[in-house]
XYZ file of C-alpha atoms in Angstrom:
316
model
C -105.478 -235.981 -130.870
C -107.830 -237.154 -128.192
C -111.864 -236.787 -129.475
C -113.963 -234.694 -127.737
C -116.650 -236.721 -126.200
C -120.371 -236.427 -125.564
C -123.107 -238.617 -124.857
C -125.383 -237.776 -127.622
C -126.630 -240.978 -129.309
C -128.762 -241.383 -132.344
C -130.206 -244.600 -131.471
C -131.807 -242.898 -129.406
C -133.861 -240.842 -131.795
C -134.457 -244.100 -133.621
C -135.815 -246.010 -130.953
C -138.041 -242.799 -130.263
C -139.824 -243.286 -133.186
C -140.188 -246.992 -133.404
C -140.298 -248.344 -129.879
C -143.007 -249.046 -127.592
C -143.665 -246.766 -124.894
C -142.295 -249.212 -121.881
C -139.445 -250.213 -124.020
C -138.455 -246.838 -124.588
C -138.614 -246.111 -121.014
C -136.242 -249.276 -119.899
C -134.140 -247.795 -123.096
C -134.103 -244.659 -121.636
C -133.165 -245.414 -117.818
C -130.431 -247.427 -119.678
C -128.658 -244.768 -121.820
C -129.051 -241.911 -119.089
C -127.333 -244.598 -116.387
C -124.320 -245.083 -119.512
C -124.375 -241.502 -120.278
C -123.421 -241.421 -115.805
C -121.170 -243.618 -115.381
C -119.301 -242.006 -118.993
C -119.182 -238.635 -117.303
C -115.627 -238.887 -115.663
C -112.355 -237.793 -117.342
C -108.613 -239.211 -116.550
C -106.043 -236.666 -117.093
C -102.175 -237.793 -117.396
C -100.021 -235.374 -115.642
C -95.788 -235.137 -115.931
C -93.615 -232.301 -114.748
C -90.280 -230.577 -117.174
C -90.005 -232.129 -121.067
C -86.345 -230.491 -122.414
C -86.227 -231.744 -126.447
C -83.001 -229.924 -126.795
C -79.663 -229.231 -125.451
C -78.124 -232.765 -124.332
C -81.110 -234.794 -125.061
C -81.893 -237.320 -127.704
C -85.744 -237.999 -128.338
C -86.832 -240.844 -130.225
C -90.187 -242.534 -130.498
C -89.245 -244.703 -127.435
C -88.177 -242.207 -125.040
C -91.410 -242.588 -122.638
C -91.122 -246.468 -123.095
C -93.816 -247.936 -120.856
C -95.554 -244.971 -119.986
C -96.395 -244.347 -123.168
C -100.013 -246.686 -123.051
C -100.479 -244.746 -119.849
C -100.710 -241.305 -121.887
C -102.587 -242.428 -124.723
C -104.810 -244.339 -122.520
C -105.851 -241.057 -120.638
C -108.219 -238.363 -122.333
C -105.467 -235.877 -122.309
C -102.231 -235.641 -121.298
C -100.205 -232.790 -120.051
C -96.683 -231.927 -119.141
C -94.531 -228.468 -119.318
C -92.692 -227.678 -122.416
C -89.418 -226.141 -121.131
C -87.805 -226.281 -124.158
C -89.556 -223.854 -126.759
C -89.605 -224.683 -131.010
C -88.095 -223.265 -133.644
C -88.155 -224.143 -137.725
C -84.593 -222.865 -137.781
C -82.743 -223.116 -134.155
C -79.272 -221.374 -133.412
C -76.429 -223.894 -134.015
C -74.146 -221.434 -132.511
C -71.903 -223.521 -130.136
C -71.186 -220.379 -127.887
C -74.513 -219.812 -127.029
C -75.545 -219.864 -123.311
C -75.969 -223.656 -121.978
C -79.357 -222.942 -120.284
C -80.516 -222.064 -123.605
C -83.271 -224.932 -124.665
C -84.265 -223.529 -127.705
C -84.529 -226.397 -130.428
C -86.568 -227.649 -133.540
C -89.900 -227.820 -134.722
C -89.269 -231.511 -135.895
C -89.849 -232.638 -132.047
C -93.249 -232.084 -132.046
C -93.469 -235.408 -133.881
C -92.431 -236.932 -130.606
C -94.481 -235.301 -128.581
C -97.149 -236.343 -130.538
C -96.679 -240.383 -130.579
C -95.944 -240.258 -126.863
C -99.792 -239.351 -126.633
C -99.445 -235.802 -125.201
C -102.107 -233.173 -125.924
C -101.741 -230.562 -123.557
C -97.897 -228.641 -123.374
C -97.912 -225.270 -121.075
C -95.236 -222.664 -123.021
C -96.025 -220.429 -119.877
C -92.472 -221.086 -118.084
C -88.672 -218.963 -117.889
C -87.249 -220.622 -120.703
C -90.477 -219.335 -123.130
C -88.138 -216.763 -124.569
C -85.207 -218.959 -125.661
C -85.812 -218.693 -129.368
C -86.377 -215.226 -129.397
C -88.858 -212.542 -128.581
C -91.562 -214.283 -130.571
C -90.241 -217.374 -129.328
C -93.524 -218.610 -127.218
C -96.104 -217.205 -130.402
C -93.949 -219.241 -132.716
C -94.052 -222.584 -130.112
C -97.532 -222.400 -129.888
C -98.424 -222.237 -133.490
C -95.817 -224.873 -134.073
C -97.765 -227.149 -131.642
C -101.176 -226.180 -132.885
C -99.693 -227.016 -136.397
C -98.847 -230.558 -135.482
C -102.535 -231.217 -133.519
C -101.306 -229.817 -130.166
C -102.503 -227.946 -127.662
C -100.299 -225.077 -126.248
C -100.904 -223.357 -122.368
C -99.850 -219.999 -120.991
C -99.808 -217.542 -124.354
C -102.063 -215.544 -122.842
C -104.456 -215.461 -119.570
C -107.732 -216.860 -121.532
C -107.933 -220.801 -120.393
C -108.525 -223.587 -123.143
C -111.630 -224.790 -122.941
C -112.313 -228.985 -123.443
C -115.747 -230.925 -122.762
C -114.801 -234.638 -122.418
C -117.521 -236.765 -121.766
C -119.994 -234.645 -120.652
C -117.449 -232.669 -118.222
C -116.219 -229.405 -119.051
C -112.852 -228.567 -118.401
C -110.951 -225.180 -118.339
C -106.987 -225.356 -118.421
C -104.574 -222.501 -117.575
C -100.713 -222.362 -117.390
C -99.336 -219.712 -114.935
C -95.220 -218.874 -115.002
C -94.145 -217.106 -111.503
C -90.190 -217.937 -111.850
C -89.788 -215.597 -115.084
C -91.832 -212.718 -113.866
C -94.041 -213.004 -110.526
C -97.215 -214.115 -111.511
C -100.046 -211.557 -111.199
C -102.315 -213.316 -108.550
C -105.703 -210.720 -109.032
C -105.723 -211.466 -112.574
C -105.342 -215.283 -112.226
C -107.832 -215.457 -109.356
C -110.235 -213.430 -111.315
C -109.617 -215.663 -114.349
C -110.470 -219.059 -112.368
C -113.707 -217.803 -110.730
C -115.080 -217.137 -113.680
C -114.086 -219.976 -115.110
C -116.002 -222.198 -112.443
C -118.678 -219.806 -112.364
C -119.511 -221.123 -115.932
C -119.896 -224.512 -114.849
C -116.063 -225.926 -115.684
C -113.464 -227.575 -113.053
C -110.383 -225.869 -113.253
C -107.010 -227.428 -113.828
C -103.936 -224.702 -113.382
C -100.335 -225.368 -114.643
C -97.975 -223.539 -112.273
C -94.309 -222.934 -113.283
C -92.828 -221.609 -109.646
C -90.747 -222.692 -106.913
C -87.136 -222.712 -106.295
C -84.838 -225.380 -108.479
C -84.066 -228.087 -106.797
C -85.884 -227.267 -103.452
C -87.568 -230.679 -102.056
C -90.305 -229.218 -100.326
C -92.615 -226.077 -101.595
C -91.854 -222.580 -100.466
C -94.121 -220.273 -98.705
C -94.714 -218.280 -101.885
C -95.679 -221.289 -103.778
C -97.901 -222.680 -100.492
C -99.547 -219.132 -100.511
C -100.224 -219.279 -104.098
C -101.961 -222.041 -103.759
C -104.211 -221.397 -101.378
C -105.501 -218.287 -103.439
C -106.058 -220.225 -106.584
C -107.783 -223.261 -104.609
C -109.878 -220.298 -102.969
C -110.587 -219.205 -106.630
C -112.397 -222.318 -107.738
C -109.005 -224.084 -108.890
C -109.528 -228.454 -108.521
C -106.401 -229.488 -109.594
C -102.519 -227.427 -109.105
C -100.030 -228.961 -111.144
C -96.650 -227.526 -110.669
C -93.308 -227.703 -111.921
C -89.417 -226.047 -112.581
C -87.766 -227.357 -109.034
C -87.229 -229.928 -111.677
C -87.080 -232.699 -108.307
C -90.371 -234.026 -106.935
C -92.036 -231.815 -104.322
C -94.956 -233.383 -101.887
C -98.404 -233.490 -102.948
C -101.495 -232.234 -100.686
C -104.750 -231.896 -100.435
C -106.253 -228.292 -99.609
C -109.705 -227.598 -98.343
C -111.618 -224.289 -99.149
C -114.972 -222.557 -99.248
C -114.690 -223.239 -103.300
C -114.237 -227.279 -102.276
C -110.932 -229.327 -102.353
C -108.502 -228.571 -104.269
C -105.517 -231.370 -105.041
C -101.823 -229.600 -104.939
C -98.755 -231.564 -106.927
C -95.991 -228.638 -106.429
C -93.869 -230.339 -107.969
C -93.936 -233.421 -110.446
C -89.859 -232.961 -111.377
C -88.158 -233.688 -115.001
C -90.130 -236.080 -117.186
C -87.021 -235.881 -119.838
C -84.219 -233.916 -119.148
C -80.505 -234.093 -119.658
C -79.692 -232.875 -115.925
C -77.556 -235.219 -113.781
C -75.807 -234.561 -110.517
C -78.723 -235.217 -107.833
C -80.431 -238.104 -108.441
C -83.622 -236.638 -107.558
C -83.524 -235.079 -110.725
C -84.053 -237.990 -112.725
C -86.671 -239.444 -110.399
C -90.122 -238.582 -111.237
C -93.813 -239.873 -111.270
C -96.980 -239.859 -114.211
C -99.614 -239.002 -112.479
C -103.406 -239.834 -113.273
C -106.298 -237.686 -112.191
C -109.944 -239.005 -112.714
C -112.213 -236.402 -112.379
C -116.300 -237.058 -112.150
C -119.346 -235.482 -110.554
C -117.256 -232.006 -110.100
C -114.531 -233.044 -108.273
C -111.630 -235.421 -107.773
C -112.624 -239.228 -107.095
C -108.905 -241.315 -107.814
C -105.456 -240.697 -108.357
C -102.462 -242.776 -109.004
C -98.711 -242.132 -109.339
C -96.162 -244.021 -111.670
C -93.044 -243.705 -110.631
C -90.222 -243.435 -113.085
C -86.195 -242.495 -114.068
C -84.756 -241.215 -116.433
C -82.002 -242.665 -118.710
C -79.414 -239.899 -119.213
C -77.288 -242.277 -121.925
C -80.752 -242.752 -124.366
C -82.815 -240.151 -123.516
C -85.064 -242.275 -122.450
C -87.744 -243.179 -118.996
C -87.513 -246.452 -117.228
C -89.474 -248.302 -114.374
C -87.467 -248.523 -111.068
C -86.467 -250.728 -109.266
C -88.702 -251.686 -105.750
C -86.348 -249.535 -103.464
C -86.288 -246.681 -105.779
C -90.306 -247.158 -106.835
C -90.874 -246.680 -102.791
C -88.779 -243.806 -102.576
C -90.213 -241.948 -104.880
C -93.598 -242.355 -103.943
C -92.398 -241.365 -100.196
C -91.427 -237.822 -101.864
C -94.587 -237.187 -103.603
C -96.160 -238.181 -100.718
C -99.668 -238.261 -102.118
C -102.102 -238.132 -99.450
């Protein structure tokens, strides 16, 4: 997937050895100012991807976000439907179910996605070993999985170091002490912290006090960027200012593909992109999009929808 970046150069050891002493200066302003304005990082950010149950994924099912994900350094979303080699195909199973097969990941990986968090309530859908068995499934095909365990997943991309955790507080409430603790450190050793949240209540438009609360701690902790999901409709975006800096909040960034229909909210969602540089937060953009029920598949809106959408998410 996406190359880990640095700015190491070996021109420069060449000119070093054959370049006169102003030159190398002027050479050396030069590749220090490059090596600068490199050091920033775009993440791509989307909210629920279901592969099984009702939906159909093809190659094509991200349509014209798809430049938009391979364009950014990584991109994330939440995995709600875990992998299996051989999934149940028995028609009586439960309906919320999402279990489905390993031969998705080959989707996931031409959309351009690199990051997937497993840590959500549907992680134990195949089975007890259902979320070990996802994650080595998506390691196998050049993925990276979120949420097995508390340890974050450490990336430096051009020059920045990154830590990533994924968080689930729908399943089983999420053990705040140990994630705090977890995040400190992480910025204590010099990385900006980006924290997957699966929490909130389904199909709740705004953020509950629990999730609000939540936040707060983990922006407290050293957290720069909350990106949440499972309401599975968008919730408003904020920004939150601490002693540890500020922190930027999506609670919710709804279905990216899903086979839900009912509300329309539920098929109205937004790609976000985060550039990060100099330790913090310096642009972001939302993309609105819908979803195609019939082919499984993300579309642009049209103006009056595009504006609605971006009303929800509010982004400050």
């Amino acid at each position: 997937m996406h190359r880990e970046k640095t700015c190491a150069d070996a021109r420069l050891a060449g000119c070093a050895s054959s370049c006169q002493p102003g030159i190398l200066f002027l050479f050396l302003i030069f590749f220090l100012t490059a090596c600068e304005l490199r050091q920033h990082v775009t993440l791509a950010l989307m909210g629920d991807i279901n592969l099984g149950r009702g939906v159909k994924p093809d190659a094509d099912s991200f349509g014209f976000l798809t430049s938009r994900l391979l364009a950014a350094d990584l991109a994330l979303a939440n995995l709600e439907s875990p992998l299996a080699t051989h999934p149940p195909e028995d028609p009586r199973r439960n309906n919320y179910n999402l279990c489905t097969s390993s031969s998705s990941t080959e989707h996931l990986v031409k959309w351009g996605l690199d990051l997937l968090s497993i840590a959500n309530n549907h992680r134990f859908d195949c089975g007890e070993d259902g979320p070990s068995h996802t994650a080595s499934l998506l390691t196998d095909a050049g993925l990276t999985p979120l949420g097995l365990n508390i340890e974050p997943v450490i990336r430096h991309i051009n020059g920045v170091k990154l830590a990533f955790f994924a968080f689930d507080d729908v399943l089983t409430p999420l053990d705040a002490e140990a994630a705090t603790a977890a995040i400190r450190k992480a910025k204590e050793d010099g990385a900006l912290v980006i924290v997957s949240l699966h929490w909130g209540v389904e199909y709740k438009v705004a953020p509950t006090e629990r999730q609000q609360a939540l936040a707060r701690q983990l922006a407290q902790a050293g957290a720069t960027l909350l990106w949440g999901h499972h309401p599975h409709v968008l919730q408003r975006a904020e920004w939150l200012e601490t002693e540890a800096g500020r922190t930027l909040v999506l609670y919710s960034l709804g279905n990216a593909l899903f086979d839900q229909g009912g509300l329309e909210e539920v098929r109205q969602s937004v790609l976000v992109l985060v550039t990060l540089q100099r330790g913090k937060i310096t642009t972001v953009e939302a993309i609105p999009f819908e979803i195609d029920l019939r082919h499984s598949q993300v579309l642009e809106p049209e103006a009056v929808t595009r504006l609605s959408i971006l009303q929800q998410l509010g982004l400050p």
